[in-house]
Short mmCIF file of C-alpha atoms in Angstrom, two decimals:
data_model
loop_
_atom_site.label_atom_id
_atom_site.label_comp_id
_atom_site.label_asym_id
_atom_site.label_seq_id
_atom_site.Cartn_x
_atom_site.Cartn_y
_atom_site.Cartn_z
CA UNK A 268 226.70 -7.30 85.42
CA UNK A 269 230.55 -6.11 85.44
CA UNK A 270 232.73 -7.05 88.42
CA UNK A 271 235.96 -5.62 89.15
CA UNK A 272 238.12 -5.19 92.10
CA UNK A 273 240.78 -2.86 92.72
CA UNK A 274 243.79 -3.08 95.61
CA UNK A 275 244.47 -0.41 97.96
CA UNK A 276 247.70 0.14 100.01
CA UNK A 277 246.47 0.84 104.08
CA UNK A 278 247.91 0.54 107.33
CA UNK A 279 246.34 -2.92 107.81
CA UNK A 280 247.91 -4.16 104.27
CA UNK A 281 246.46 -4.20 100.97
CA UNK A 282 242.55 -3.80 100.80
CA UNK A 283 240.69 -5.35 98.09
CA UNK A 284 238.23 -3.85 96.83
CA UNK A 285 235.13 -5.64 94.81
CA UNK A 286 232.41 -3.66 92.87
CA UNK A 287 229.43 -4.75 91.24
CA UNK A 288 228.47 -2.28 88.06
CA UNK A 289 230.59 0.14 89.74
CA UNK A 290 229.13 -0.17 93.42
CA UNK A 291 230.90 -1.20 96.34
CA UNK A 292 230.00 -5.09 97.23
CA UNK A 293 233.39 -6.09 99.33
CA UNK A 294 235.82 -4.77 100.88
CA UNK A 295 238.74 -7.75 101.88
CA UNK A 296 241.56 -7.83 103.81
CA UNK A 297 244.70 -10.26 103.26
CA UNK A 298 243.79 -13.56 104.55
CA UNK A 299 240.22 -12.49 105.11
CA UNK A 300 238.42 -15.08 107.07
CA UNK A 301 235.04 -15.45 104.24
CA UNK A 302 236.55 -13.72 101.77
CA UNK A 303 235.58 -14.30 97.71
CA UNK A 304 237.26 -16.81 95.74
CA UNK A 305 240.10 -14.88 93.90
CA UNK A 306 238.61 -15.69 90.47
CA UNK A 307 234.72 -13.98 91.71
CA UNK A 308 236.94 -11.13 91.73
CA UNK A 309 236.63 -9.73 88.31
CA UNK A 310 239.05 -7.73 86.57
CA UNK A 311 241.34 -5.57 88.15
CA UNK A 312 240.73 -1.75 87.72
CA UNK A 313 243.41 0.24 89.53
CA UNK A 314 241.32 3.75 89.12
CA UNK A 315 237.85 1.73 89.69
CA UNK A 316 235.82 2.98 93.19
CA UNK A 317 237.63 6.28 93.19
CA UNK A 318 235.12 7.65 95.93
CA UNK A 319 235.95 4.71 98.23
CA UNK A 320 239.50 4.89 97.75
CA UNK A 321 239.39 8.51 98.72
CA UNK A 322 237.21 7.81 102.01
CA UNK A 323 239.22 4.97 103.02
CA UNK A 324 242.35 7.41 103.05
CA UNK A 325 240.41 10.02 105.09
CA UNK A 326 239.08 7.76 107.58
CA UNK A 327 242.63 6.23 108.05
CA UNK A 328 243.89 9.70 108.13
CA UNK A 329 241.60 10.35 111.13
CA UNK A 330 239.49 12.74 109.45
CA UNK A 331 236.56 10.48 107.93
CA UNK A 332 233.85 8.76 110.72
CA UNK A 333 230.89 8.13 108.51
CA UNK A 334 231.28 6.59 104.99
CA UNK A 335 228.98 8.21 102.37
CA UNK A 336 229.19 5.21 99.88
CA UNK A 337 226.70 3.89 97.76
CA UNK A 338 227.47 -0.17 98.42
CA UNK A 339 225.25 -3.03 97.76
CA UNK A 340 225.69 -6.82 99.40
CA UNK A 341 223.98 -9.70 99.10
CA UNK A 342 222.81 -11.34 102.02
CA UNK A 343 219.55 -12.97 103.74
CA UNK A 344 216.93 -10.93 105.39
CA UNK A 345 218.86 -11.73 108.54
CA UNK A 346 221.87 -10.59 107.53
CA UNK A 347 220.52 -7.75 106.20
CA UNK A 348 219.12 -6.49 109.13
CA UNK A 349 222.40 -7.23 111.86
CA UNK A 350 224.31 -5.49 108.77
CA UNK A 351 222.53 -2.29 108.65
CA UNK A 352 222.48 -2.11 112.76
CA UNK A 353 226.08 -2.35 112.19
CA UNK A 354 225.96 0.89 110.46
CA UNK A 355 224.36 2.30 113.74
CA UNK A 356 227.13 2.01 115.80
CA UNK A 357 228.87 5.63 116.70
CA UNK A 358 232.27 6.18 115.09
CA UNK A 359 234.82 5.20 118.50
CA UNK A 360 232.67 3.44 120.26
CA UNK A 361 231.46 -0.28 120.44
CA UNK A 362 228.70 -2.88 121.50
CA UNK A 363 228.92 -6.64 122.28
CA UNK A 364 226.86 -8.77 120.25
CA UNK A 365 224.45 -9.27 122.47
CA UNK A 366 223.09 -5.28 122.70
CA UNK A 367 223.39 -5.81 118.80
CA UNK A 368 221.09 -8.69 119.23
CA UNK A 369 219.05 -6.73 120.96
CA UNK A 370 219.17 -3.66 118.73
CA UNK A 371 217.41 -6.23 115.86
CA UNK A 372 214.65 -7.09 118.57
CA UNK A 373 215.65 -10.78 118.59
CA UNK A 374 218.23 -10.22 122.24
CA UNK A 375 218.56 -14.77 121.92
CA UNK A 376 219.86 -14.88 118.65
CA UNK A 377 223.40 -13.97 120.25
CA UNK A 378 225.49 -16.63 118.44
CA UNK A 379 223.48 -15.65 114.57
CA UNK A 380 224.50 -11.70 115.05
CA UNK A 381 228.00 -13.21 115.52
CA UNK A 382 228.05 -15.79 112.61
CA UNK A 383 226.04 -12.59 110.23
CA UNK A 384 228.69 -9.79 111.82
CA UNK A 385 231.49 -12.45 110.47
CA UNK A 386 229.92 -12.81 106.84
CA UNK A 387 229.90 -8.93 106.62
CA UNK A 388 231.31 -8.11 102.99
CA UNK A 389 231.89 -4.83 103.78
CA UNK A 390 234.54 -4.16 106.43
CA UNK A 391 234.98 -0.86 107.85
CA UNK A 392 232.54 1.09 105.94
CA UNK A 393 229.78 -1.38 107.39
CA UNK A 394 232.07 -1.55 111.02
CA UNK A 395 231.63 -5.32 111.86
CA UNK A 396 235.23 -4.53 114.24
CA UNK A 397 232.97 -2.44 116.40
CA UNK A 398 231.22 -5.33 117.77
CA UNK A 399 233.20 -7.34 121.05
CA UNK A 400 232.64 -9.48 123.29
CA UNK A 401 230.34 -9.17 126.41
CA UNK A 402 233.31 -8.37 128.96
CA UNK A 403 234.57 -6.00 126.10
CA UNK A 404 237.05 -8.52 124.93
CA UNK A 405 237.70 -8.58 120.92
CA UNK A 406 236.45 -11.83 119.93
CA UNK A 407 237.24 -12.82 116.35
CA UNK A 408 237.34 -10.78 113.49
CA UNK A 409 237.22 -11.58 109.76
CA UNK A 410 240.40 -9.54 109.16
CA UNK A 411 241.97 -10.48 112.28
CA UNK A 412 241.74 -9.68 115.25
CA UNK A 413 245.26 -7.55 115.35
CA UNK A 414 243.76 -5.34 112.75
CA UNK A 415 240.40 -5.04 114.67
CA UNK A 416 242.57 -3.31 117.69
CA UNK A 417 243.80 -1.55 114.88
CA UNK A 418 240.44 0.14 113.41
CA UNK A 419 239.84 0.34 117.07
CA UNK A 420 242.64 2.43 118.21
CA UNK A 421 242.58 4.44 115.30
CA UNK A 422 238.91 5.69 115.86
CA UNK A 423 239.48 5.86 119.67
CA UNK A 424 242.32 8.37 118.99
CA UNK A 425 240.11 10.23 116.51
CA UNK A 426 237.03 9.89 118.79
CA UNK A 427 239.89 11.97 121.16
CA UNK A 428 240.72 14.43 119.18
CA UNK A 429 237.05 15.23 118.19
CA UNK A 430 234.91 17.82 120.30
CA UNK A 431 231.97 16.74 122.31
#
């Protein structure tokens, strides 16, 4: 198996990018909260994940909601499972972690949505920051949670622009 990682310039700071044999498995902010060890990394491949590169800079553009990557993550069952609701979640909008709970069909396991949202390799294309609190408030975030207003605000103001 090859791993490499390339960086990308955004509004939130550099993204790293992992892949796995040429398929998205991370996707890292600076300081990310569980973010890889910098030598799990692999090599460094400045024209590596040229389709993900090009989606982040649409979606940050405003003109991308919906990734169309191929990605892979490794993860238990449980994870698995809160991580794919994740990709449920409508481009602008949000849900607290307890209707995500319930979403999985297991509405008690509040606090293990939380801890699996925060261990979510993939941020942004799998939306983790579209998950708050239960009064709405944004609770942590992996990335921070001054970028998480961020990705917020940025697909409120394309969710705007955006017919019905």
């Amino acid at each position: 198996m090859t791993v490499t990682h390339t960086v990308l310039d955004s509004p939130l700071g550099p993204l790293t990018l992992r892949a796995h044999d040429g398929v998205l498995s991370g996707l890292y902010m600076t300081e990310h909260r569980h973010g890889p060890a910098a030598d799990t990394l692999g090599a460094r491949a400045d024209d590596g994940l040229p389709a993900a590169r090009e989606q982040l800079g649409a979606y940050f553009a405003g003109d991308l909601t919906a990734f169309d990557l191929a990605t892979t993550a490794g993860g238990t069952a449980f994870q698995q499972r809160v991580w794919a609701a994740l990709r449920e979640i409508p481009y602008g909008g949000t849900v607290s972690y307890g209707e995500l709970a319930a979403a999985i069909g297991q509405p008690t396991a509040v606090r293990a949505v939380g801890l699996a949202n925060g261990r979510n390799p993939l941020s942004i294309v799998v939306p983790c920051h579209r998950v708050v609190g239960a009064t709405g408030s944004l609770t942590g975030y992996g990335g921070g949670v001054e970028r998480k207003r961020a990705l917020l605000d940025l697909e409120s103001r394309g969710a705007q622009r955006r017919p019905g």
